[in-house]
Coordinates of C-alpha atoms in Angstrom, one line a residue:
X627 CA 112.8 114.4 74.5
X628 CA 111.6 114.0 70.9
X629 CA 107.9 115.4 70.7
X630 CA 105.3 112.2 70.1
X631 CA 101.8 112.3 68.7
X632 CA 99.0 111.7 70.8
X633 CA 97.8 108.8 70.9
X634 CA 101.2 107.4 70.2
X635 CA 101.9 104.0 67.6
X636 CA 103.7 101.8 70.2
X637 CA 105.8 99.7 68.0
X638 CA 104.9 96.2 67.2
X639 CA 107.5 93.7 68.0
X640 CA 108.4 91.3 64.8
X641 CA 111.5 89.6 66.0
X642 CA 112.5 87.9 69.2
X643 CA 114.2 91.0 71.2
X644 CA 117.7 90.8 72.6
X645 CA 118.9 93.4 74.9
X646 CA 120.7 94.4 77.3
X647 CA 119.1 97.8 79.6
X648 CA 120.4 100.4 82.3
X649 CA 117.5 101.4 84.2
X650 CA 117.1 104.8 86.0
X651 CA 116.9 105.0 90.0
X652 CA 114.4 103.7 91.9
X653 CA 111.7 106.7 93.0
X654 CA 110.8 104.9 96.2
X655 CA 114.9 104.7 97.2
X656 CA 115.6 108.1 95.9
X657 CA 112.6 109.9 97.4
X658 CA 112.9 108.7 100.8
X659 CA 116.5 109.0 100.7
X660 CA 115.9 113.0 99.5
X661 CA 113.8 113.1 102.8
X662 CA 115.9 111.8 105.2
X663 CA 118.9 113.9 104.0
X664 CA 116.8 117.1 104.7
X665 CA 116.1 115.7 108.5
X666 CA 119.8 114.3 108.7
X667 CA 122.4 116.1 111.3
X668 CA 124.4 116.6 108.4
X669 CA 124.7 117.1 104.0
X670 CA 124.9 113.8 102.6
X671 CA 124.6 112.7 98.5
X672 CA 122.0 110.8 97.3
X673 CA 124.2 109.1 94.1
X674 CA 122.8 107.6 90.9
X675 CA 119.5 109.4 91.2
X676 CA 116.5 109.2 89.7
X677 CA 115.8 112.2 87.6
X678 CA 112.2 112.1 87.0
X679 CA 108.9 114.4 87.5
X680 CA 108.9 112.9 90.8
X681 CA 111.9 113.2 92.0
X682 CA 112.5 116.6 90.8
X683 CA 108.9 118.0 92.6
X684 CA 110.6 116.2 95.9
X685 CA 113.4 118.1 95.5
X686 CA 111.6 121.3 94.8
X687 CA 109.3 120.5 98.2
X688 CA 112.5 119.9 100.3
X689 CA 113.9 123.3 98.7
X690 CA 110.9 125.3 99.6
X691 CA 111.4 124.0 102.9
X692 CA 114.9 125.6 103.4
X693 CA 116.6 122.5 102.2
X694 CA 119.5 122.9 99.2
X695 CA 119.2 120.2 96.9
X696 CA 122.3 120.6 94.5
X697 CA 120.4 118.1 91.6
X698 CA 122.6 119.9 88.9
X699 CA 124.7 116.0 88.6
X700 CA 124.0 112.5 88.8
X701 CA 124.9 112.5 92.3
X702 CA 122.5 114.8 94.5
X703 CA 124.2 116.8 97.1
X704 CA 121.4 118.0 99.9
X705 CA 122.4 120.1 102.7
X706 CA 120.2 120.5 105.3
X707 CA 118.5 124.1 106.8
X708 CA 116.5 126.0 109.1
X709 CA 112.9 125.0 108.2
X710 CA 111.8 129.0 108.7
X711 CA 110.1 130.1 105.7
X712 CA 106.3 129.7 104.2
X713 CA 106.8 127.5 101.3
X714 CA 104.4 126.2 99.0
X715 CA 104.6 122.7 97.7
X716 CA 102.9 121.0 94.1
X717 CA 102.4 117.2 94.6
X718 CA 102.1 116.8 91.3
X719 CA 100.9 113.2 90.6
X720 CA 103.3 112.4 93.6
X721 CA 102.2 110.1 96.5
X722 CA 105.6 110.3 98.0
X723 CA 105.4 113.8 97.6
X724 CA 102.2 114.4 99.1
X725 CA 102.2 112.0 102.0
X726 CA 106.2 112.2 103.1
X727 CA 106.7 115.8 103.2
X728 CA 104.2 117.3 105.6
X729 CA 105.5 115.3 108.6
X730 CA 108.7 117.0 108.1
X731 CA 106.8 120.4 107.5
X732 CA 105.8 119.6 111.0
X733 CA 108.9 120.4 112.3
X734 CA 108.8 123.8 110.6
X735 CA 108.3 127.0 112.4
X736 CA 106.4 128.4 109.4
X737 CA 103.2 127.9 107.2
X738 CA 103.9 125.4 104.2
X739 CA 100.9 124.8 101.7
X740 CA 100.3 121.7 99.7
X741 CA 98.0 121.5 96.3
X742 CA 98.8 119.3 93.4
X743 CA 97.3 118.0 89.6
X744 CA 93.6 117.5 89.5
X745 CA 93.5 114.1 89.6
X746 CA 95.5 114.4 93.1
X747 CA 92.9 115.8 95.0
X748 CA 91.0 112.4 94.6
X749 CA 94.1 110.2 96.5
X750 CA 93.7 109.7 100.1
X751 CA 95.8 111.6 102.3
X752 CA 93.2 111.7 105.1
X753 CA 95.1 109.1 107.3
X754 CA 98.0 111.0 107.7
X755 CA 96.8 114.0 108.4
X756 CA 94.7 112.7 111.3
X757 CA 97.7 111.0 112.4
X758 CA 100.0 114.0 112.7
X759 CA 97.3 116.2 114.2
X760 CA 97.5 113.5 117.2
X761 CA 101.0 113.9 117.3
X762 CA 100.4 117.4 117.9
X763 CA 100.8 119.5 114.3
X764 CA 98.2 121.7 113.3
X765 CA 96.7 121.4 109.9
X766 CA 93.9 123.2 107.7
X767 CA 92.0 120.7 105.4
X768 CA 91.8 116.6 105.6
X769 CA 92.5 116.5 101.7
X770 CA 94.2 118.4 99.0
X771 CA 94.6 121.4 99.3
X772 CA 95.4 122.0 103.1
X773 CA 98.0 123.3 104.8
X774 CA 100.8 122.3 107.6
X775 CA 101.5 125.1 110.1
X776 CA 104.7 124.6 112.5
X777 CA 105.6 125.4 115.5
X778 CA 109.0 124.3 115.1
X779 CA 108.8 120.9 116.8
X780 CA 106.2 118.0 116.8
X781 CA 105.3 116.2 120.1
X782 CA 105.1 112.8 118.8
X783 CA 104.0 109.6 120.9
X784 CA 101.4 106.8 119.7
X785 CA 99.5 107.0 117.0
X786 CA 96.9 104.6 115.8
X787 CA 96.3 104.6 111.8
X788 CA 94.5 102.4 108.8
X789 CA 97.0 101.9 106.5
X790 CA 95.1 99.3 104.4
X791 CA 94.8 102.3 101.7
X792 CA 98.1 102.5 101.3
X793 CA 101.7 101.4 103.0
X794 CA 103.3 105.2 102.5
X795 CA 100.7 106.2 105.0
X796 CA 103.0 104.1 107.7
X797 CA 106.4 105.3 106.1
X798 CA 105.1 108.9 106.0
X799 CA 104.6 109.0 109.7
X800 CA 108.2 106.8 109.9
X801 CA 110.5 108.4 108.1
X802 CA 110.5 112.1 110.0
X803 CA 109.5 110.2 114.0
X804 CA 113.0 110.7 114.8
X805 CA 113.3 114.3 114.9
X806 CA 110.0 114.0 116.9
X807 CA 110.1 115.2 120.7
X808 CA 108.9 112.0 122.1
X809 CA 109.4 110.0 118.6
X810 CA 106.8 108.1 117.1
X811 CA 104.6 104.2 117.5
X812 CA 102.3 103.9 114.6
X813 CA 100.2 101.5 115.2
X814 CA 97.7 100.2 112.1
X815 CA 94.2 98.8 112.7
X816 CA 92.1 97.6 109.5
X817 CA 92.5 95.0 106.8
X818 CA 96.0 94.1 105.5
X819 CA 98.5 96.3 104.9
X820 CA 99.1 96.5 101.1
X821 CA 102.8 96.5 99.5
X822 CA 104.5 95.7 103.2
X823 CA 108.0 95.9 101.1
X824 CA 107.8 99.5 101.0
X825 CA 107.6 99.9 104.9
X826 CA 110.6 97.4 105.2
X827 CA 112.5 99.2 102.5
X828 CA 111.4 102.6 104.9
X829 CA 112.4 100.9 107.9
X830 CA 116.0 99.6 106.2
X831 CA 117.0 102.8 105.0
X832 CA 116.4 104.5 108.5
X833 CA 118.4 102.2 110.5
X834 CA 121.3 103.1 107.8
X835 CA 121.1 106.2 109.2
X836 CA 121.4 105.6 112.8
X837 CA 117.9 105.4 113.6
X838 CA 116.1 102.8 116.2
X839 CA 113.5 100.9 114.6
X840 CA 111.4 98.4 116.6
X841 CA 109.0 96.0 114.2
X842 CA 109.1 92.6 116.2
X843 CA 105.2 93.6 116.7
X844 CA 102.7 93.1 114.0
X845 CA 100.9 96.3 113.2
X846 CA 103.1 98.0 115.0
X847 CA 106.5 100.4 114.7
X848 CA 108.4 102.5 116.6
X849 CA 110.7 104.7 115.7
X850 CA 112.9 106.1 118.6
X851 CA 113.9 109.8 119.4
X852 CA 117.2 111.2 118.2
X853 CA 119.7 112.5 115.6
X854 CA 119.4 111.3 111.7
X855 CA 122.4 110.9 110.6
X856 CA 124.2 111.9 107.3
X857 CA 124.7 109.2 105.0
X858 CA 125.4 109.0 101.3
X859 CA 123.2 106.5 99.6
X860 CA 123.8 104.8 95.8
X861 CA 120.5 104.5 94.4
X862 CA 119.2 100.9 92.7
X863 CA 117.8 100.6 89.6
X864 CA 114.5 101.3 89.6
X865 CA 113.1 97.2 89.7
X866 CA 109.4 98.5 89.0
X867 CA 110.1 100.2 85.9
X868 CA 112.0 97.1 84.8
X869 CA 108.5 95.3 84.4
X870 CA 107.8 96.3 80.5
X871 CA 111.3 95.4 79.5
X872 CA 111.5 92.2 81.3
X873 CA 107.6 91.6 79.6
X874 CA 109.1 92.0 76.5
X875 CA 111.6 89.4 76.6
X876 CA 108.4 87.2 77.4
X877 CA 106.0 88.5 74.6
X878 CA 109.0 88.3 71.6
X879 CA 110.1 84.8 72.8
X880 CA 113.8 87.0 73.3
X881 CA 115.8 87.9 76.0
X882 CA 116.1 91.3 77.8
X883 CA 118.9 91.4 80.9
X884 CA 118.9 94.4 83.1
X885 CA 121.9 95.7 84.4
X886 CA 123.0 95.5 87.8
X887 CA 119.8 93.8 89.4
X888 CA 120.4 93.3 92.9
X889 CA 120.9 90.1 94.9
X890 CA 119.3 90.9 97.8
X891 CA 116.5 94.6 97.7
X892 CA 113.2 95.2 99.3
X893 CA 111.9 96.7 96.0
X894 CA 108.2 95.3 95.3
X895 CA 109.8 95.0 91.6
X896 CA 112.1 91.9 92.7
X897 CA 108.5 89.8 92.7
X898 CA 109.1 89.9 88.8
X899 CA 111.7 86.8 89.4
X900 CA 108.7 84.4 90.6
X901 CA 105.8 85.8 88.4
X902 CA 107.6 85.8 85.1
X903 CA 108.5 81.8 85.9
X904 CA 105.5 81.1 86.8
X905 CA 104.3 82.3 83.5
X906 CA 106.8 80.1 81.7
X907 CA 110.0 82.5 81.3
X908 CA 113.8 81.6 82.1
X909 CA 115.1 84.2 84.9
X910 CA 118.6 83.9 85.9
X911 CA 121.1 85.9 87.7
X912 CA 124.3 86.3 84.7
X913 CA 127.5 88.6 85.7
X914 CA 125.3 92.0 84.4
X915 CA 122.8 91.8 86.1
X916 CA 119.0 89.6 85.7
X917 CA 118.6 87.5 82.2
X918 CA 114.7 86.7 81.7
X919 CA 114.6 84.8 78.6
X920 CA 110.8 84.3 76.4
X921 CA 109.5 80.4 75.7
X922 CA 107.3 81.9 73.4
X923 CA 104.5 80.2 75.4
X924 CA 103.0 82.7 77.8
X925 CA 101.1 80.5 80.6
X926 CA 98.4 82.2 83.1
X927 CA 98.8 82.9 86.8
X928 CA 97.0 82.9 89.6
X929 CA 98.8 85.1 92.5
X930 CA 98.5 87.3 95.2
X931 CA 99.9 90.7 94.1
X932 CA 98.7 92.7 97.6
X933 CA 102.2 93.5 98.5
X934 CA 103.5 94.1 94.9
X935 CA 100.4 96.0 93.6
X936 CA 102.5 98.4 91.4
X937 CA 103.1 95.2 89.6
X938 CA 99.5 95.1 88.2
X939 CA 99.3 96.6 85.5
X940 CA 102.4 94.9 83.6
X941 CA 101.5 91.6 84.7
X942 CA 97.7 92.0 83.8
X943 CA 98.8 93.2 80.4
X944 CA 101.1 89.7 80.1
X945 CA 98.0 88.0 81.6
X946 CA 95.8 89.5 78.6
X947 CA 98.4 87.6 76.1
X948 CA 98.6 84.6 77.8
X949 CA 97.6 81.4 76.7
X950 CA 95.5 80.0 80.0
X951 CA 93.5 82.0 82.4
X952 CA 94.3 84.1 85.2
X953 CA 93.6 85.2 88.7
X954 CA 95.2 88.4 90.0
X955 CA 93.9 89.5 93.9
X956 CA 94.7 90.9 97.2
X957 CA 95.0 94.7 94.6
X958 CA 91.7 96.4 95.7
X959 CA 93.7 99.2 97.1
X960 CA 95.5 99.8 93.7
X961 CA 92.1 102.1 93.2
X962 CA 93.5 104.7 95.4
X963 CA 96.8 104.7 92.8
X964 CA 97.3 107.4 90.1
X965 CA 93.8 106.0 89.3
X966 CA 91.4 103.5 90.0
X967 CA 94.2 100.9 88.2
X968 CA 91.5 98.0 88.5
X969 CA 88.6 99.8 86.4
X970 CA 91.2 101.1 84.1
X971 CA 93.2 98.0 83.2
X972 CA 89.6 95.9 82.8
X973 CA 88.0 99.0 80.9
X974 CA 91.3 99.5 78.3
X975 CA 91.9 95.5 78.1
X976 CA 88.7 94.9 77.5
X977 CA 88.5 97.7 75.0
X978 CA 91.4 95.8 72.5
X979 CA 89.3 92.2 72.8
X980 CA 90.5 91.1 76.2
X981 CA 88.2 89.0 78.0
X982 CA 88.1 90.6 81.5
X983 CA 86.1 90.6 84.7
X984 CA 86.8 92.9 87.4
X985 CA 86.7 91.8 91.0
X986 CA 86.2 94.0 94.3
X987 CA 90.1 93.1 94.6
X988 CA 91.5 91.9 91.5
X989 CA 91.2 90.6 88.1
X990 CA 90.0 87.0 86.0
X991 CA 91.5 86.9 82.7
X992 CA 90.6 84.4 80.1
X993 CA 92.5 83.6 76.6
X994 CA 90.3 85.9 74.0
X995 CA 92.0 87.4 70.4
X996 CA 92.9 90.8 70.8
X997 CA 93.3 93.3 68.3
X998 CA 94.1 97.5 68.2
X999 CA 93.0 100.4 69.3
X1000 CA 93.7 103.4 71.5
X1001 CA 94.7 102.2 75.0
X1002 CA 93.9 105.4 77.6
X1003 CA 96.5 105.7 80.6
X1004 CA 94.5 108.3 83.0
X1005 CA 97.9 110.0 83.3
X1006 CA 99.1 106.7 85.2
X1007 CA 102.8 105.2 84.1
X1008 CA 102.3 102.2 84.9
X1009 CA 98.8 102.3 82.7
X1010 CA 101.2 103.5 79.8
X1011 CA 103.3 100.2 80.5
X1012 CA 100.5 98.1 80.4
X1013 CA 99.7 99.7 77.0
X1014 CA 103.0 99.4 75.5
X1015 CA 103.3 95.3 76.2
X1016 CA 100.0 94.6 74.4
X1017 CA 100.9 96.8 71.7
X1018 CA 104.4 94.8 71.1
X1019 CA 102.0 91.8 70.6
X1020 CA 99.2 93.2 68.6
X1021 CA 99.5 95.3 65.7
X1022 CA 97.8 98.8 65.8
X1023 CA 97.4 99.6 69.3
X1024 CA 97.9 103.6 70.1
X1025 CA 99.1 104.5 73.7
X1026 CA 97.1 107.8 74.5
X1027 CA 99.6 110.2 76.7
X1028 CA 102.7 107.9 77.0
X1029 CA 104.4 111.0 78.0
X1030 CA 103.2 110.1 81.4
X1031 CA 105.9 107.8 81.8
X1032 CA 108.2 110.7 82.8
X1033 CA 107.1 110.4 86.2
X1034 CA 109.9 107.9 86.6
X1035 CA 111.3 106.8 83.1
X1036 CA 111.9 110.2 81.1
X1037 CA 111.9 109.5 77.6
X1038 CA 110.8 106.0 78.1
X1039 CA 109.0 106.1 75.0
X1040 CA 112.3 106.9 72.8
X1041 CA 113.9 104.2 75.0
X1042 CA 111.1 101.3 74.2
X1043 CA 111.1 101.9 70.3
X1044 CA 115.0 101.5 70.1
X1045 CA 114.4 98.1 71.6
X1046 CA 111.4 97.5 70.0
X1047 CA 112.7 98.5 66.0
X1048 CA 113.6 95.8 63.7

């Protein structure tokens, strides 16, 4: 990766862009397929992964574990092993990381330790580690850093939890119930569950393996005892990540496609179809993949974006353009995200001329000139995607740390600006 300055220009857009992109992996496909490979009765390949920061500190996790993850291809061969050996695991700026892994460190008959970056220690984790101390695993700490100490099984049973913080709380406790003695029934209590695609994509991806999975109930799932077994999965394009691309088809009055965008996908990222209608784009399926084709006319929404939260930031930066006002809501619990996302997107908006009011749960956006400056991304990717779409509409905005986006795009930057240059 080319070394950037700091903040960095992000390229101004002069002409209507027409492109066609191959987007990396999907992080939430390839790092709960990483997890149920190490808890499978078998090796298995997890093909077309995402090779991001990530993905890379789930496989290191998993490895420290007594896991072998083979990530030295495109297509990741893990084998599974003995979980016998104190390990110490870095979370990095990885939710996945730090909320899926110690319910299978649970299962270990060793003492594995968890820490992460500095801004980690403020995300909640609290929730899940009540949950599996009432499923019988002994922990030290309620937050970053504590430790998991095994005994080499985990009782299991019901568990009640408030997942209104955040949906990987349920598909934490989820993915590893099988290999529990007596299995696991989370049960949620509290306000909505936020981003509900994520627990069906969880849910999906277990029964691929073999695994029974009741959800008739609201609230409510169960996850039977019983083997995992080995499968090899082929990873999706990452749909999320596709948000700034597809954006820019809408802000240059162009057209972007993105390769093999699938028909049917419980990715949050798939909600880009109806939202970038709505706002007055052409989105069609063509032969390579999803088309979204730029009126030149951006028009303002008002949505619901609780289950497709990681959404926000793009869509607020298209809403910022726009040529009407908008409403986003239902996002309160995107504060709990790399960072408070709502504060951030009104406070860097706002910063460049946006007209902006921040809500308890969401956002009002109003038509107001905007003009550059340096956009801050809190070490948040999707911040640094928010950045990069008002900057292809308004000349001189610099993107502070748009390195960040490594945490699921490497070299996303080097990526944009070939699209992006005249």
């Amino acid at each position: 990766m080319t070394s950037l300055p700091d903040p960095w220009p992000a390229p101004r857009v002069l002409h209507p862009v027409d492109a066609v992109v191959a987007l990396p992996g999907s992080k939430s496909l390839t790092n709960r397929a990483l997890i149920l490979a190490a808890v499978a009765d078998g090796p298995s390949v997890v093909r077309r992964a995402l090779r991001s920061r990530d993905t890379s500190l789930m496989a290191a996790a998993l490895t420290s574990l007594g896991t072998s993850v083979d990530t030295s291809g495109d297509d990741w061969v893990v084998t599974p092993g003995a979980f016998d050996r104190d390990a110490e695991v870095d979370c990095g700026l990885a939710g996945t990381v730090m909320r899926f892994v110690p319910p299978v460190a649970g299962l270990s008959t060793s003492v594995v330790s968890f820490d992460g970056d500095a801004h980690m220690r403020q995300r909640p984790i609290g929730q899940v580690l009540s949950a599996l101390r009432d499923l019988g695993v002994s922990i030290r700490g309620d937050a970053l850093p504590f430790s998991v100490h095994g005994s080499g099984s985990v009782r299991g049973g019901v568990v009640t939890v408030d997942a209104s913080g955040s949906s990987q709380f349920v598909s934490a406790l989820l993915l590893a119930g099988a290999r529990y003695d007596e299995g696991v029934d989370v049960r949620h209590v509290g306000r909505p569950v936020p981003s509900l695609p994520h627990i069906d994509m969880t849910i999906a991806m277990l029964r691929e393996h073999g695994v029974e999975v009741d959800d008739a109930d609201a609230d409510r799932w169960s996850v039977a005892p019983g083997p995992v077994k080995a499968v090899d999965h082929v990873i999706e394009p990452d749909l999320s990540n596709a948000a700034p691309f597809l954006a820019l088809a809408a802000v240059s009055g162009g057209s972007v496609t993105v390769r093999d965008w699938p028909r049917a996908t419980d990715q949050a990222g798939d909600a880009l179809r109806g939202i970038l209608t709505e706002m007055g784009c052409e989105v069609r399926f063509v032969d390579e993949g999803l088309r979204v084709t730029g009126s030149g006319v951006l028009h303002g929404i008002d949505v619901d974006l609780h289950d497709v939260g990681e959404l926000t930031p793009a869509v607020a930066a298209l809403c910022a353009l726009a040529g009407s006002p908008s409403h986003l809501r239902g996002i309160g619990h995107i504060r709990g995200h790399e960072t408070d996302r709502l504060a951030a997107l009104a406070t860097e908006l706002g910063a460049l001329g946006a007209d902006v009011t921040e809500h308890d749960d969401g956002l009002s956006l109003r038509p107001a000139a905007l003009h550059g400056g340096v956009f801050h991304t809190y070490a948040d990717h999707r911040m640094a995607h928010a950045g990069v779409i008002v900057a292809a509409a308004v000349d001189g905005v610099l993107v502070e740390d748009v390195a960040t986006t490594a945490k699921t795009f490497p070299d996303f930057a080097g990526f944009w600006s070939g699209l992006v240059a005249p």
